[in-house]
Backbone as JSON, one array per atom type, in Angstrom:
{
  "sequence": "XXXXXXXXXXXXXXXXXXXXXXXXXXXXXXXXXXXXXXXXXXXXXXXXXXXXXXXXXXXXXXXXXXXXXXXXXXXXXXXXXXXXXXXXXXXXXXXXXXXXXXXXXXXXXXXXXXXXXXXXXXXXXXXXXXXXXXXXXXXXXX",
  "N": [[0.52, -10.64, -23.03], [-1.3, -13.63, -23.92], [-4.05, -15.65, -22.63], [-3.62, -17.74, -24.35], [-0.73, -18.56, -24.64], [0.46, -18.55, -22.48], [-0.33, -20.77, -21.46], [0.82, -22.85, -23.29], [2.99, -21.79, -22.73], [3.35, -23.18, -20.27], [2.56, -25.79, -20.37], [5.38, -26.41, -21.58], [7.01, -25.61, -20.09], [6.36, -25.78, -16.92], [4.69, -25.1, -13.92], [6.52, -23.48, -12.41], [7.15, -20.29, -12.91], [9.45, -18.98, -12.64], [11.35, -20.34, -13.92], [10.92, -20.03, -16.11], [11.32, -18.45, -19.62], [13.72, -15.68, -19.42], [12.17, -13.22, -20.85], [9.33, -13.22, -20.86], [8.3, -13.61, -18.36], [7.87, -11.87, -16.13], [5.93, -10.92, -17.42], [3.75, -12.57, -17.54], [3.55, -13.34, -14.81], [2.06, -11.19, -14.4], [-0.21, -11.51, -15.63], [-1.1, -13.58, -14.53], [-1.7, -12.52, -11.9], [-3.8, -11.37, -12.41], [-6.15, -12.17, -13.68], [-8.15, -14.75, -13.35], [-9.17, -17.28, -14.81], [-6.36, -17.79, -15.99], [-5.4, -18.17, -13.25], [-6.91, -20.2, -12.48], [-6.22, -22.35, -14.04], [-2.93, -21.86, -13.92], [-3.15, -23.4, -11.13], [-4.15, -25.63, -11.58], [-2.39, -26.85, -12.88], [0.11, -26.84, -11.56], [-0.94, -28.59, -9.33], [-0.75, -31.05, -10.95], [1.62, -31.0, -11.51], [3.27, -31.1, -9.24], [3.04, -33.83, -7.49], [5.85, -36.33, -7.75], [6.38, -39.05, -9.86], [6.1, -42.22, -9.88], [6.53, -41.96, -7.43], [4.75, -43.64, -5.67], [2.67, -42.63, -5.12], [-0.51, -42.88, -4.91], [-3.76, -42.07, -5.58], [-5.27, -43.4, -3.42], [-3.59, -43.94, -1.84], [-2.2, -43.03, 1.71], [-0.55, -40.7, 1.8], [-0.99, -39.57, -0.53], [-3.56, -37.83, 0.34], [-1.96, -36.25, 1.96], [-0.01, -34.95, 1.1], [-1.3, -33.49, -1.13], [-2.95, -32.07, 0.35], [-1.02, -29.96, 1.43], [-0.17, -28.84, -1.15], [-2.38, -27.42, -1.67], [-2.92, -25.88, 0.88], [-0.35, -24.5, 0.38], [-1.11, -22.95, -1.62], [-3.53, -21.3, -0.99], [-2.05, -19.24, 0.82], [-0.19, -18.25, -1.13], [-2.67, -16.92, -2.65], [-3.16, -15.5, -0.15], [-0.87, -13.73, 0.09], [-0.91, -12.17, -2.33], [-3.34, -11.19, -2.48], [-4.95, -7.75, -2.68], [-4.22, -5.22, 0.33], [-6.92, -4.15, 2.75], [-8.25, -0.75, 1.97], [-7.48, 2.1, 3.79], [-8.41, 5.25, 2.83], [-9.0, 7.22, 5.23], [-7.1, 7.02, 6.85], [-4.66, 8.13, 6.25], [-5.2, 10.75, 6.47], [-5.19, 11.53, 8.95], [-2.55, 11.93, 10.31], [-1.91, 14.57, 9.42], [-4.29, 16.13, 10.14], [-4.49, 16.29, 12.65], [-2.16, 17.62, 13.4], [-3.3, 20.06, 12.7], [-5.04, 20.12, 14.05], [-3.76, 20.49, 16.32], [-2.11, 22.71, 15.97], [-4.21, 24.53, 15.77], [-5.48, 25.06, 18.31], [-3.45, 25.86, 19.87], [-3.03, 28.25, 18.62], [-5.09, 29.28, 19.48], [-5.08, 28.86, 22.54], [-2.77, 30.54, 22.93], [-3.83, 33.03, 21.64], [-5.66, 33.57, 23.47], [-4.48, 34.15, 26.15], [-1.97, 35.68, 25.78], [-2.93, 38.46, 24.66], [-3.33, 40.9, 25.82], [-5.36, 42.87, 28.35], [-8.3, 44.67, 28.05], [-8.3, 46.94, 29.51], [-5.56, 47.37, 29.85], [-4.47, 47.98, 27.56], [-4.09, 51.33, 26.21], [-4.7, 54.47, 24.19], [-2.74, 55.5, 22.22], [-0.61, 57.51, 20.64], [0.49, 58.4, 17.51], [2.74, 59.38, 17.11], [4.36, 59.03, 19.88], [4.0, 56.56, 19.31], [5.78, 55.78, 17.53], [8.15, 57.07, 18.05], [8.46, 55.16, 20.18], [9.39, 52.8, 19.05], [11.82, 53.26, 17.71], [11.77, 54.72, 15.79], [12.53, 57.86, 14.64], [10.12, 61.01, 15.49], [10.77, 63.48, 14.09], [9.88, 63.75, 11.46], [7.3, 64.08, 11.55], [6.19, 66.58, 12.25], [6.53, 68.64, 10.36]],
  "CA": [[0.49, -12.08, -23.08], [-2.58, -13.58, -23.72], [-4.17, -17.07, -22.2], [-3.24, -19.15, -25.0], [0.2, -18.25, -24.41], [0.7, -18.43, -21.09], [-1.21, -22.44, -21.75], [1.37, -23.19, -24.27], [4.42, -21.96, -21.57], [3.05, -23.5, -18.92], [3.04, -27.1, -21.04], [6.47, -26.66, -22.2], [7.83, -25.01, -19.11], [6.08, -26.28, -15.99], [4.03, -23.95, -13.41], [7.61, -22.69, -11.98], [7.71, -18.85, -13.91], [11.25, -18.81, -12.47], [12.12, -21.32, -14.75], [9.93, -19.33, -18.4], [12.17, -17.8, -20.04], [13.37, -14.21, -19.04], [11.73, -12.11, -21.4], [7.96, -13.3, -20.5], [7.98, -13.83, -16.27], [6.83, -10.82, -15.88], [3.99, -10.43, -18.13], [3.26, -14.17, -16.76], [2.77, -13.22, -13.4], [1.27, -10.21, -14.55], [-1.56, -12.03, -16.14], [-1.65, -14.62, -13.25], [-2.38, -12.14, -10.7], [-5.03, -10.47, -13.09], [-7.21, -13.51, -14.76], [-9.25, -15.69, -12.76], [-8.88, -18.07, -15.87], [-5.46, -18.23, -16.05], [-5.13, -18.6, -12.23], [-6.78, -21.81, -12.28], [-5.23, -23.0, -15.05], [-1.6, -22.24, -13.4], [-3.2, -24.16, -10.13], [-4.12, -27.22, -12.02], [-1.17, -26.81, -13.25], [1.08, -27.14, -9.94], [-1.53, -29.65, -8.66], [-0.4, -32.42, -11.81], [3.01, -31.14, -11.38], [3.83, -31.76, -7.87], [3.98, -34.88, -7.03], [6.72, -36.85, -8.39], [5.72, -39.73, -10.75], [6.59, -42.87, -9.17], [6.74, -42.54, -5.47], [4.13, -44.69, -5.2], [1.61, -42.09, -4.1], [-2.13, -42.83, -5.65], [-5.45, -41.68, -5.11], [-5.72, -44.66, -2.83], [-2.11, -43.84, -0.93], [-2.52, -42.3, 2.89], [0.46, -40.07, 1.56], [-1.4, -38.62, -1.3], [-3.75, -36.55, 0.58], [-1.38, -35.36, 2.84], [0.74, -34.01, -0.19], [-2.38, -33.19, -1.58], [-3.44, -30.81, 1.22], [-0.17, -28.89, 0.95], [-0.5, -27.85, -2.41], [-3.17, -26.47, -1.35], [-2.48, -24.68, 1.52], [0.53, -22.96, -0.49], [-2.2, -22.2, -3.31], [-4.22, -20.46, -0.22], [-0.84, -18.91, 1.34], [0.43, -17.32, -2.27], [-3.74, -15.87, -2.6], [-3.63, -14.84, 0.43], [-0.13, -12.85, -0.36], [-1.88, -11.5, -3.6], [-4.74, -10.09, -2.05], [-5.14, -6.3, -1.86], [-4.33, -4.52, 1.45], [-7.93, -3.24, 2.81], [-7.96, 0.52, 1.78], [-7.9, 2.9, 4.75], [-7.87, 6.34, 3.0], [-8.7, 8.56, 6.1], [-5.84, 7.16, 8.13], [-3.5, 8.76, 5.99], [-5.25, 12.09, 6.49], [-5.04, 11.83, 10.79], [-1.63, 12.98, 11.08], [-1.8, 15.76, 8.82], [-5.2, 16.42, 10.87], [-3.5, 16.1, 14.5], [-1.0, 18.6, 13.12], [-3.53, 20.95, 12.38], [-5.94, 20.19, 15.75], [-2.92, 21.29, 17.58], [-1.94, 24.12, 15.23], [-5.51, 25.38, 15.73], [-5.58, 24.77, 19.91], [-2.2, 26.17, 20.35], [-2.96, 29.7, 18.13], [-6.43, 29.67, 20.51], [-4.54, 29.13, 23.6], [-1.77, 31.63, 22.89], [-4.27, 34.45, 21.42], [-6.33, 33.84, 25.01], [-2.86, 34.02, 26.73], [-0.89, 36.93, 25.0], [-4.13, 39.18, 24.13], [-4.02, 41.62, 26.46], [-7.19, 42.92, 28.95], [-8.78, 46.22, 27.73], [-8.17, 47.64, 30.56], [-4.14, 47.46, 29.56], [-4.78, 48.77, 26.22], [-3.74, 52.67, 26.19], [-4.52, 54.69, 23.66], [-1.07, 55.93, 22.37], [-0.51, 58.7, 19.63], [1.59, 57.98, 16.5], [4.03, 60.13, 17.69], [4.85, 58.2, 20.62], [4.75, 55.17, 18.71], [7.16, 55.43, 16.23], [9.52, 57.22, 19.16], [9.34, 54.03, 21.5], [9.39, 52.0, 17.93], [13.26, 53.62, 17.2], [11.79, 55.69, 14.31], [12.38, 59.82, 14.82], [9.32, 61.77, 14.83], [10.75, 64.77, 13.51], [9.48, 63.99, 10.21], [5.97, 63.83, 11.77], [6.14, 68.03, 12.71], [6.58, 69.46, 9.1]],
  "C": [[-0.97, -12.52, -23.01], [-2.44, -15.27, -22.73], [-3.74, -18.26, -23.0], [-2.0, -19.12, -24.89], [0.73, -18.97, -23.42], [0.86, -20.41, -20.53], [0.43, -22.97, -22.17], [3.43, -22.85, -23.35], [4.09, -22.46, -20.46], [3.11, -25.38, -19.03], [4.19, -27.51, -21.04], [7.51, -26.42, -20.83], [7.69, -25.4, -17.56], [5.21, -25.06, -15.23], [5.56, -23.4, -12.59], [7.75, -21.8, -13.04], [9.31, -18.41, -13.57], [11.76, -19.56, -13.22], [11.93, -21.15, -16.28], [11.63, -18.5, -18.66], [11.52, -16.01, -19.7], [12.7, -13.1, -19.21], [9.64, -12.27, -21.18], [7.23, -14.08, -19.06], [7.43, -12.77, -15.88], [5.19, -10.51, -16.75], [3.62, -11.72, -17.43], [2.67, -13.86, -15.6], [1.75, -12.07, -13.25], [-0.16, -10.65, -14.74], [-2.08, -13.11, -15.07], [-2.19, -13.8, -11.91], [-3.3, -11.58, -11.01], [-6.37, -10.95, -13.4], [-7.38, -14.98, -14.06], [-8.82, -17.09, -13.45], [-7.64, -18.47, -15.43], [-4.68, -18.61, -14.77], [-5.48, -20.52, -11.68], [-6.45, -22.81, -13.06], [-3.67, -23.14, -14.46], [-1.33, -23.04, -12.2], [-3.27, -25.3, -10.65], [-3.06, -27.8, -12.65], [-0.08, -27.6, -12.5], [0.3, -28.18, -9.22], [-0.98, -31.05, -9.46], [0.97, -32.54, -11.55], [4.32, -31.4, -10.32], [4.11, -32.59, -7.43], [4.57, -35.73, -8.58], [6.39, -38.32, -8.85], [6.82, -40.71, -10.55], [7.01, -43.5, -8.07], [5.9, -43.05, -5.09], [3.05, -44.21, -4.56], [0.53, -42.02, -5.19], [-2.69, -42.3, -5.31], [-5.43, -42.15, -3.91], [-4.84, -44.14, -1.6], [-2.57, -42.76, 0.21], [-1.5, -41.0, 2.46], [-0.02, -39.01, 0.68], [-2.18, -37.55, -1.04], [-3.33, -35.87, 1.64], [-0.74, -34.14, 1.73], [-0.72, -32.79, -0.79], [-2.82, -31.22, -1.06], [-2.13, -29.48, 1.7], [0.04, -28.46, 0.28], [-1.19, -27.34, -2.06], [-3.13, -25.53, -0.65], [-1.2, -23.66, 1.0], [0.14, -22.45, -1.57], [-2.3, -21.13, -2.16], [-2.71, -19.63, 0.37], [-0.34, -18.19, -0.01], [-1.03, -16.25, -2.81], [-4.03, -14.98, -1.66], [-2.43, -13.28, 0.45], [-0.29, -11.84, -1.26], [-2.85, -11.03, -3.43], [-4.17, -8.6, -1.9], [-5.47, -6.22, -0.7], [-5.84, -3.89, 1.26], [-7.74, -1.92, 2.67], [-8.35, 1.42, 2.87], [-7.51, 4.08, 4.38], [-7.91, 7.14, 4.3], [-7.58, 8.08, 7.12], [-4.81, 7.92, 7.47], [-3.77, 10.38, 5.97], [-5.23, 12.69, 8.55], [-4.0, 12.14, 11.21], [-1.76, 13.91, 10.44], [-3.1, 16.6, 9.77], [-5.11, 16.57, 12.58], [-3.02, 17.4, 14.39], [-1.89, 20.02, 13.14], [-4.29, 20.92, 13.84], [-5.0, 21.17, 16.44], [-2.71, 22.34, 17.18], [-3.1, 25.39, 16.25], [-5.8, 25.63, 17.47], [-4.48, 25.4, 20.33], [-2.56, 28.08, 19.88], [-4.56, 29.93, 18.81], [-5.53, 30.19, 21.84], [-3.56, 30.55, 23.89], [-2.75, 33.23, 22.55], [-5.12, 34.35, 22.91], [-5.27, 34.09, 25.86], [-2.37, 35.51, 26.83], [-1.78, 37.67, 25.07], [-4.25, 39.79, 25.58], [-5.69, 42.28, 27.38], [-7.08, 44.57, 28.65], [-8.27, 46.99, 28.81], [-6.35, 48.14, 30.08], [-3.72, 48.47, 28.32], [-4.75, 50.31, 26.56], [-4.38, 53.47, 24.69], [-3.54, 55.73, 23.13], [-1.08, 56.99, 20.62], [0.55, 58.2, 18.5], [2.73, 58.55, 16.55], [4.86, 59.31, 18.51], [5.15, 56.96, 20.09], [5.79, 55.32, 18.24], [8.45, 56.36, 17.74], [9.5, 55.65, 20.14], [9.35, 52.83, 20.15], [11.06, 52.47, 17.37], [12.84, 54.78, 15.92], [12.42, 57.33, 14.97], [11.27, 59.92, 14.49], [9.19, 63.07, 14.53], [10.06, 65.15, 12.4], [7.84, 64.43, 9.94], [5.46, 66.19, 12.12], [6.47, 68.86, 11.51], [5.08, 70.26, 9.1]]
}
């Protein structure tokens, strides 16, 4: 959809895209949340089209910039919805990084733990092994 487009449904149709026809609301808002341009075009838009023509509210009228100043704040209130979330990649790498801290602190602790003292350490014959291991070492005497 380009800008002249968008101009030309926005004339005919009003700044409500719930109300464009179905087949170009999406590219609509597509291009409204994309193009600077066509953002303040769909605001000046909703600023002519808001108040209702006849209630007696002018320039002049205490009424008009009350109205006034609520268009606005639901301009600011739908930009501020449309803003990009600040990007925090490394938070999404601190649990995977936790996971591993502990990994890494846990297979320390346990090899200081479990790990035998030299002193315990035997040195044991392959014979004996494989007998207190279930093997036979008959095969070992050929």
């Amino acid at each position: 959809m380009t800008i002249e487009e968008f101009a030309q449904l926005l004339a005919a149709h009003g700044p409500d895209i719930d109300h464009w026809p179905p087949g170009t609301q999406r590219a609509a808002r597509r291009l409204r949340a994309r193009d600077a341009d066509t953002r303040v075009l769909w605001e000046a838009a909703l600023r002519r089209w808001t108040p209702i023509a006849g209630d007696g509210l002018g320039d002049d009228a205490p009424g008009a910039a009350r109205v006034q100043a609520g268009i606005d704040a639901s301009l600011r209130r739908i930009r501020r919805r449309q803003a990009p979330a600040p990007s925090t990649p490394w938070l999404s790498w601190r649990p995977a990084g936790a996971i591993f801290a502990t990994m890494a602190v846990a297979g320390w602790l346990a090899g200081t733990w479990l790990t035998p003292t030299p002193e315990e350490t035997a040195t044991a014959s392959l014979a004996a092994l494989f007998t207190l291991a279930g093997v036979g070492g008959d095969w070992l005497v050929q």
